Coordinates of C-alpha atoms and ligand atoms in Angstrom, one line a residue:
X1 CA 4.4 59.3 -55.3
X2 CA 5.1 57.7 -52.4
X3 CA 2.6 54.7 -53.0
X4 CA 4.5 54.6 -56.8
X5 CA 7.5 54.0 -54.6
X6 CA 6.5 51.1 -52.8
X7 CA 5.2 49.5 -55.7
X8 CA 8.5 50.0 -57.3
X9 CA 9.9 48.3 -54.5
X10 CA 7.4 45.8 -54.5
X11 CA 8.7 44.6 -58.7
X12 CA 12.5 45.2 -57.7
X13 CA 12.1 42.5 -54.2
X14 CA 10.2 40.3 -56.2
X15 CA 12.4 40.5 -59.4
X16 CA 15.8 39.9 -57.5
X17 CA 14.5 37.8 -54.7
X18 CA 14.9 39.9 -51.4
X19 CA 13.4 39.8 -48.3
X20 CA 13.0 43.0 -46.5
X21 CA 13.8 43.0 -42.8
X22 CA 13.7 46.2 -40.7
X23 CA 14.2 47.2 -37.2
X24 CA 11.4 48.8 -35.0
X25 CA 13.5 52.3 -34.9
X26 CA 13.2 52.7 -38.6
X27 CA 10.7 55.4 -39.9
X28 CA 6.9 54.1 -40.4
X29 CA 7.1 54.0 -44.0
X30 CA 9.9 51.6 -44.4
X31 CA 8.8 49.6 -41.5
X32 CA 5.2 49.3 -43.7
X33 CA 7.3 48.1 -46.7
X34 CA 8.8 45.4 -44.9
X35 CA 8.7 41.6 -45.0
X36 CA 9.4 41.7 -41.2
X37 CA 10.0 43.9 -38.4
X38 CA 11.3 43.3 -35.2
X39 CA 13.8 43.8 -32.5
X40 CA 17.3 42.8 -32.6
X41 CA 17.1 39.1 -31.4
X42 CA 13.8 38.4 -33.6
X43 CA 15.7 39.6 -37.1
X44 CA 19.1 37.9 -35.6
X45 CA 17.1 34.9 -35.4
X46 CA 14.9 35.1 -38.6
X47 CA 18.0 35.8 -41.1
X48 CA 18.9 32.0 -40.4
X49 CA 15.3 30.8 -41.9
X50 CA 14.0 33.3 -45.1
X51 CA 13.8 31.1 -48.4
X52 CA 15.4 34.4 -50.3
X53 CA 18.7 34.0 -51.4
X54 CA 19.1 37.9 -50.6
X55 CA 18.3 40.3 -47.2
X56 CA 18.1 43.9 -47.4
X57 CA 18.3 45.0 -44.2
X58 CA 16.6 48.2 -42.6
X59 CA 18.5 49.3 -39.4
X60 CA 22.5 49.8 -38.6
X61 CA 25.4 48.0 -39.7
X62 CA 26.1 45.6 -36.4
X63 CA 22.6 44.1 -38.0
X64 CA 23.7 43.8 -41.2
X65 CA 26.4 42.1 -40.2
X66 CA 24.7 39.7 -37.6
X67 CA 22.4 38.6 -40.5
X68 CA 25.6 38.0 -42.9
X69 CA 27.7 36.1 -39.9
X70 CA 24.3 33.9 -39.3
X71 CA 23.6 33.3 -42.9
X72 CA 26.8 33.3 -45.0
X73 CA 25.6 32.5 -48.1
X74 CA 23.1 35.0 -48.6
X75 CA 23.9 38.2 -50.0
X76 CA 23.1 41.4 -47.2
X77 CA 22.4 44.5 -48.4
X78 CA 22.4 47.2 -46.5
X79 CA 20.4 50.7 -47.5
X80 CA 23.2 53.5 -45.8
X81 CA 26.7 51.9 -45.0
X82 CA 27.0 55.0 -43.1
X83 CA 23.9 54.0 -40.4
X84 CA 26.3 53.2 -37.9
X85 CA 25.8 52.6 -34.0
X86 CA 28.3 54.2 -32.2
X87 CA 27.8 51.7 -29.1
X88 CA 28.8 49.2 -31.7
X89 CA 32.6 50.9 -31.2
X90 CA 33.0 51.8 -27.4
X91 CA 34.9 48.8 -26.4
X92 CA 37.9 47.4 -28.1
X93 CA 39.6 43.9 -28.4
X94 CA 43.0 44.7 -26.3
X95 CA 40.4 45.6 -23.4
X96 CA 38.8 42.8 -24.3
X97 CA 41.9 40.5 -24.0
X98 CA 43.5 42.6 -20.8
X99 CA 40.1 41.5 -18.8
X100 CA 40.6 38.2 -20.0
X101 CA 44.1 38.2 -18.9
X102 CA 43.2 40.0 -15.4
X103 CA 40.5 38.2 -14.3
X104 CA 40.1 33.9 -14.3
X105 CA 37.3 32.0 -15.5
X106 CA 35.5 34.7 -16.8
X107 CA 32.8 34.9 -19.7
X108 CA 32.9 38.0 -22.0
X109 CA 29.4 38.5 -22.8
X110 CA 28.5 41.3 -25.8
X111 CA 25.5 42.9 -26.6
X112 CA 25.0 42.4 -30.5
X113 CA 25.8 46.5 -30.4
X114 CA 28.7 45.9 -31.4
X115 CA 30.8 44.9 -34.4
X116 CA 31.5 41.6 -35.6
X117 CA 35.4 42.3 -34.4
X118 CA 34.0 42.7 -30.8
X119 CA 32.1 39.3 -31.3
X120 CA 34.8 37.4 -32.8
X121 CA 36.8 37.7 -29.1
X122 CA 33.4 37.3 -27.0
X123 CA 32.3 34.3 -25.6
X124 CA 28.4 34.9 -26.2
X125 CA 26.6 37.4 -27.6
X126 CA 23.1 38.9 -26.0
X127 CA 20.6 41.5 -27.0
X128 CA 17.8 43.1 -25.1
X129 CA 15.6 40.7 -24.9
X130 CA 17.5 37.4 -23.7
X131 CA 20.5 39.2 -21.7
X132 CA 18.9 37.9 -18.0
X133 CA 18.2 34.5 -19.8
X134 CA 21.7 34.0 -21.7
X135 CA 23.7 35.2 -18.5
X136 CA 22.0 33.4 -16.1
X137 CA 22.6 29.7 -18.1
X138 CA 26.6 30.7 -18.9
X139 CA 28.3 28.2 -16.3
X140 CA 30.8 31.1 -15.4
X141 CA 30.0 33.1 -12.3
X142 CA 32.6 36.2 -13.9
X143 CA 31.0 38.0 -16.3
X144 CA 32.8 41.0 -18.3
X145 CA 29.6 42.6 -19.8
X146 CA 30.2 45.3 -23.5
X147 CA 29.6 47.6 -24.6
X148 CA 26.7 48.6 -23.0
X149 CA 26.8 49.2 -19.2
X150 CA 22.7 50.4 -18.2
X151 CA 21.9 47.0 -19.7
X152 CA 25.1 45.3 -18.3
X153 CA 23.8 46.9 -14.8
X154 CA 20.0 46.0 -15.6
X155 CA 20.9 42.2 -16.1
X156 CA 23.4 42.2 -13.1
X157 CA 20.1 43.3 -11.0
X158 CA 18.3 40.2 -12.0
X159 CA 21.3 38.0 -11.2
X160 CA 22.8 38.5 -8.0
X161 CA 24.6 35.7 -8.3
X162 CA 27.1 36.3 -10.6
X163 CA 30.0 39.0 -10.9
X164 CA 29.8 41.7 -13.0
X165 CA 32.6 43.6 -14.4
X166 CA 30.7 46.5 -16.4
X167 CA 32.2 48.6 -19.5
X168 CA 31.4 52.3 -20.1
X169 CA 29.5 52.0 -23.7
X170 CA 26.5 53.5 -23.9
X171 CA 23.8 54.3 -26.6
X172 CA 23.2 58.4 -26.3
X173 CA 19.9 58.3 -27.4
X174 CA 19.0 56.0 -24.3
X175 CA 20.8 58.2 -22.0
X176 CA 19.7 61.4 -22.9
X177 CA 16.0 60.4 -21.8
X178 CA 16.9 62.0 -18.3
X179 CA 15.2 61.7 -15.0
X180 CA 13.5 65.1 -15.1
X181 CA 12.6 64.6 -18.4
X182 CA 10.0 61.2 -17.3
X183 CA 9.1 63.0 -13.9
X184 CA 7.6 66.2 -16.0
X185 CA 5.9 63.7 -19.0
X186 CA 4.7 61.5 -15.7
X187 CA 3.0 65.1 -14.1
X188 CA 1.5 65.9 -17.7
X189 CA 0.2 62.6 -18.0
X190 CA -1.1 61.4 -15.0
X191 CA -2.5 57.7 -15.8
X192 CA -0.1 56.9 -17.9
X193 CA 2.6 54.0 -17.2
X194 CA 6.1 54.2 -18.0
X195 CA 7.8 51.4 -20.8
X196 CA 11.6 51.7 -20.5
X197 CA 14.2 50.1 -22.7
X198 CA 17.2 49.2 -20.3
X199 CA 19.8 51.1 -22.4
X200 CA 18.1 54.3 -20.1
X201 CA 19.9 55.2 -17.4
X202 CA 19.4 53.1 -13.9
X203 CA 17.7 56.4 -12.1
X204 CA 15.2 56.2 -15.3
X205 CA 14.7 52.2 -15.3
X206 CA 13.8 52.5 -11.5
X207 CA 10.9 55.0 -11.5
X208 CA 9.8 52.9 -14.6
X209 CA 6.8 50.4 -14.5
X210 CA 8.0 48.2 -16.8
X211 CA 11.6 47.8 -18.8
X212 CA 12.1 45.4 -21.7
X213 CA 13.4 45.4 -25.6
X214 CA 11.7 47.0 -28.1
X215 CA 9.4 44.4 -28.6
X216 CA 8.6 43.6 -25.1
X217 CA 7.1 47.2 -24.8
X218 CA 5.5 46.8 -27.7
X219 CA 3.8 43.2 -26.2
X220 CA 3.2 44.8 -22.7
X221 CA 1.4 48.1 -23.7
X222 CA -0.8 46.1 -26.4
X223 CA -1.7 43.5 -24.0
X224 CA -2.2 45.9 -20.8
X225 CA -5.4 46.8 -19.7
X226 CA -4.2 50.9 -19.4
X227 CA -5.0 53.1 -22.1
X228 CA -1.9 55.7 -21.5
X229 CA 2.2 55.0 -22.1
X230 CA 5.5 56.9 -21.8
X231 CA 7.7 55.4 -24.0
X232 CA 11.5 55.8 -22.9
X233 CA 13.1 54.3 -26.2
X234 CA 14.0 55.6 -29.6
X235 CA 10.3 57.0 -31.3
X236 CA 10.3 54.8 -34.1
X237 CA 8.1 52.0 -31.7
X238 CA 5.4 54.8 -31.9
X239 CA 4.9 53.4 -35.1
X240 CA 3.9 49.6 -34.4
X241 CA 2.8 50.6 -31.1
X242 CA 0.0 53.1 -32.7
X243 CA -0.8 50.4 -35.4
X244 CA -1.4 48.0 -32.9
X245 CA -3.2 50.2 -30.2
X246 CA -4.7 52.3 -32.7
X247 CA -7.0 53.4 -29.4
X248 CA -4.6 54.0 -26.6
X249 CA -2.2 57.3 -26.1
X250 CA 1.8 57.3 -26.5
X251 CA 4.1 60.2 -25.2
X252 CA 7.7 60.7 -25.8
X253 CA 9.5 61.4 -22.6
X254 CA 11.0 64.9 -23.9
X255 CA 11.7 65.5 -27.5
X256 CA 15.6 63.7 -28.0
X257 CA 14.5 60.3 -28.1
X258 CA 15.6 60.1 -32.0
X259 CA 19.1 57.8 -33.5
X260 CA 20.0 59.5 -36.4
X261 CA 21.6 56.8 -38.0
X262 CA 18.0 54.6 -38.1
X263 CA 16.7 57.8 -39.5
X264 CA 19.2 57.1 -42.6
X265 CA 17.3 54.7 -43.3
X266 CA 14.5 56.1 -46.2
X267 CA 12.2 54.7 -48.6
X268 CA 14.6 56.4 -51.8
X269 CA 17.5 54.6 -50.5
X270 CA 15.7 51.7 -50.2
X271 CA 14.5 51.7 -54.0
X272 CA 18.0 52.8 -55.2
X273 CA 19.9 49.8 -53.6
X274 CA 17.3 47.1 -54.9
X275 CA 18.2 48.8 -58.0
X276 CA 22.0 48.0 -57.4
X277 CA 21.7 45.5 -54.8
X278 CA 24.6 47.3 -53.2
X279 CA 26.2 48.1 -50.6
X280 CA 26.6 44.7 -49.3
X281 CA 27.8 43.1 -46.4
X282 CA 31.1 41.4 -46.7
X283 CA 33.4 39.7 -44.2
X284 CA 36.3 37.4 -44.4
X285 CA 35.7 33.5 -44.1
X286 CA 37.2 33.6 -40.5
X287 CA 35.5 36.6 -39.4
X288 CA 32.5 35.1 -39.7
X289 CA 33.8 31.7 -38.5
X290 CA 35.2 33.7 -35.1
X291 CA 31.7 35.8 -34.8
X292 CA 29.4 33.2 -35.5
X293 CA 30.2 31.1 -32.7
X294 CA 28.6 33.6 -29.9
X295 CA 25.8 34.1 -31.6
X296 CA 24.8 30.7 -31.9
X297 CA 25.2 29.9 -28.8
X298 CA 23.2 32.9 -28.0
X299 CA 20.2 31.8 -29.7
X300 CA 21.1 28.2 -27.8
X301 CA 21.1 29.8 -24.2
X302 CA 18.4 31.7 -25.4
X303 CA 16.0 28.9 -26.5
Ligands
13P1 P1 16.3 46.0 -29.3 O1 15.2 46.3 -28.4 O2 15.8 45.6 -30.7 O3 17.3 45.0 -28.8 O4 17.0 47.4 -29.8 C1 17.9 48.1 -29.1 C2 18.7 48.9 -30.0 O5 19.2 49.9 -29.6 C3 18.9 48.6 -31.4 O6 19.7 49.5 -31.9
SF4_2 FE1 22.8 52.4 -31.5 FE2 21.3 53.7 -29.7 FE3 20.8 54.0 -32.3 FE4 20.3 51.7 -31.1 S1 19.3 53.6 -30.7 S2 21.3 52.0 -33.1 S3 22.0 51.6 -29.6 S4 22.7 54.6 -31.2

């Protein structure tokens, strides 16, 4: 059945020219019947070079939208409207614009959690990956860092020399891989290292050995040289990570690490929307205008 599925899907991609891109949080079955998958800043960068004229896109709305704002004339589908990131919603524009007002000569930089609104008012955009690289090359030494404050905090570690002003977003699934939940997988699994993704908490980031995106923990626990990993981030990197270390050990850190809204995200729905090739993404002409412009000059600063 399931194999009837993906061949179904298979005709349907072909048939109406779509690419199938899906974030690493997505369940193992759609992430196997994708073109691509990837972390945030790898799909925000790949939607502005597939050949097909359409994008499905496997993961939560602020990605649909990315890939719409980067590539305007191609048609984004997305498989649940409803797969939203809360994050994408804890900051607003009037705080936004009363920072702005408050503070001089100061850079608003957003994590691409958030909706294109947000982006439309920032001055550059960052994800997980290229936050400590984007920052450090923005000439302003103020920074106003949303929604997200453990990676806000995490990237004003690495750069003393500018001057954070932090927001209170945070992603829940991040934060509710507590302290006491690594300290008791750490005494169960003696050898094994810890892989943190710096929306965890600063208490969990600091007993970890290593803290990068998605697909940084993926690249350091396939190229280490230890056969044993924690991973502190949503479960659906189990998936890659096994595939790719089909000989090494992963743990959960305690059984919450799961974003329901990802978990939307099924082969059915998949199938039905290349049926209809809807719901899509759409977005005024000046939205996109406004949002595009900090996330190209992320993937600038980022380069
Ligand atoms: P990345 O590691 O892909 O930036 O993912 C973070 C995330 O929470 C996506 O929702
Ligand atoms: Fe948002 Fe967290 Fe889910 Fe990522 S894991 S989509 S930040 S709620």
């Amino acid at each position: 059945m399931a194999n009837d599925r993906v061949e179904k899907i298979k005709r349907l991609q072909k048939e109406k020219d779509v690419v199938i891109l899906a974030h690493y949080y997505v369940e193992g079955e759609v992430q196997a019947v994708a073109d691509y998958v990837g972390d945030s800043f790898y799909l925000s960068k790949l939607a502005t070079t597939v050949e097909q004229k359409n994008i499905l896109f496997c993961g939560v709305n602020f990605m649909g939208e990315s890939a719409k704002i980067l590539s305007p004339h191609k048609q984004v589908i997305m498989v649940d409207e409803s797969a939203d990131c809360p994050m994408a919603h804890m900051v607003t524009v009037e705080k936004i614009k009363e920072v702005k007002e408050q503070v001089e000569d100061v850079a608003v930089v957003c994590y691409v959690n958030s909706t294109a609104q947000i982006k439309a008012v920032s001055d550059v955009c960052v994800t997980s990956s290229n936050a400590v690289k984007v920052v450090k090359n923005i000439p302003q030494k103020n920074i106003f860092f949303v929604p997200d404050e453990n990676l806000g905090r995490f990237v004003a570690q690495k750069l003393p020399e500018k001057n954070f002003i932090f927001h209170d977003g945070y992603c829940h699934v991040h934060k509710n891989i507590t302290l006491s939940d690594v300290k008791k997988a750490k005494e169960e699994h003696k050898k094994a290292l810890v892989l943190t993704h710096p929306e965890c908490t600063e208490d969990v980031t600091q007993i970890s050995d290593f803290v990068g995106s998605t697909s940084e923990i993926i690249d350091y626990a396939t190229n280490s040289d230890c056969e044993e990993f924690i991973i502190c981030t949503e479960t659906g990197v189990l998936y890659e990570l096994q595939q790719k270390n089909p000989q090494k050990k992963f743990y959960e850190a305690g059984q919450k690490q799961i974003c329901d809204n990802m978990k939307k995200i099924t082969l059915e729905k998949v199938e039905q929307v290349l049926k209809n090739m809807e719901p899509q993404v759409h977005m005024s002409e000046q939205r996109i205008k406004d949002a595009s412009m900090p996330l190209k000059r992320m993937l600038e600063l980022a380069k």
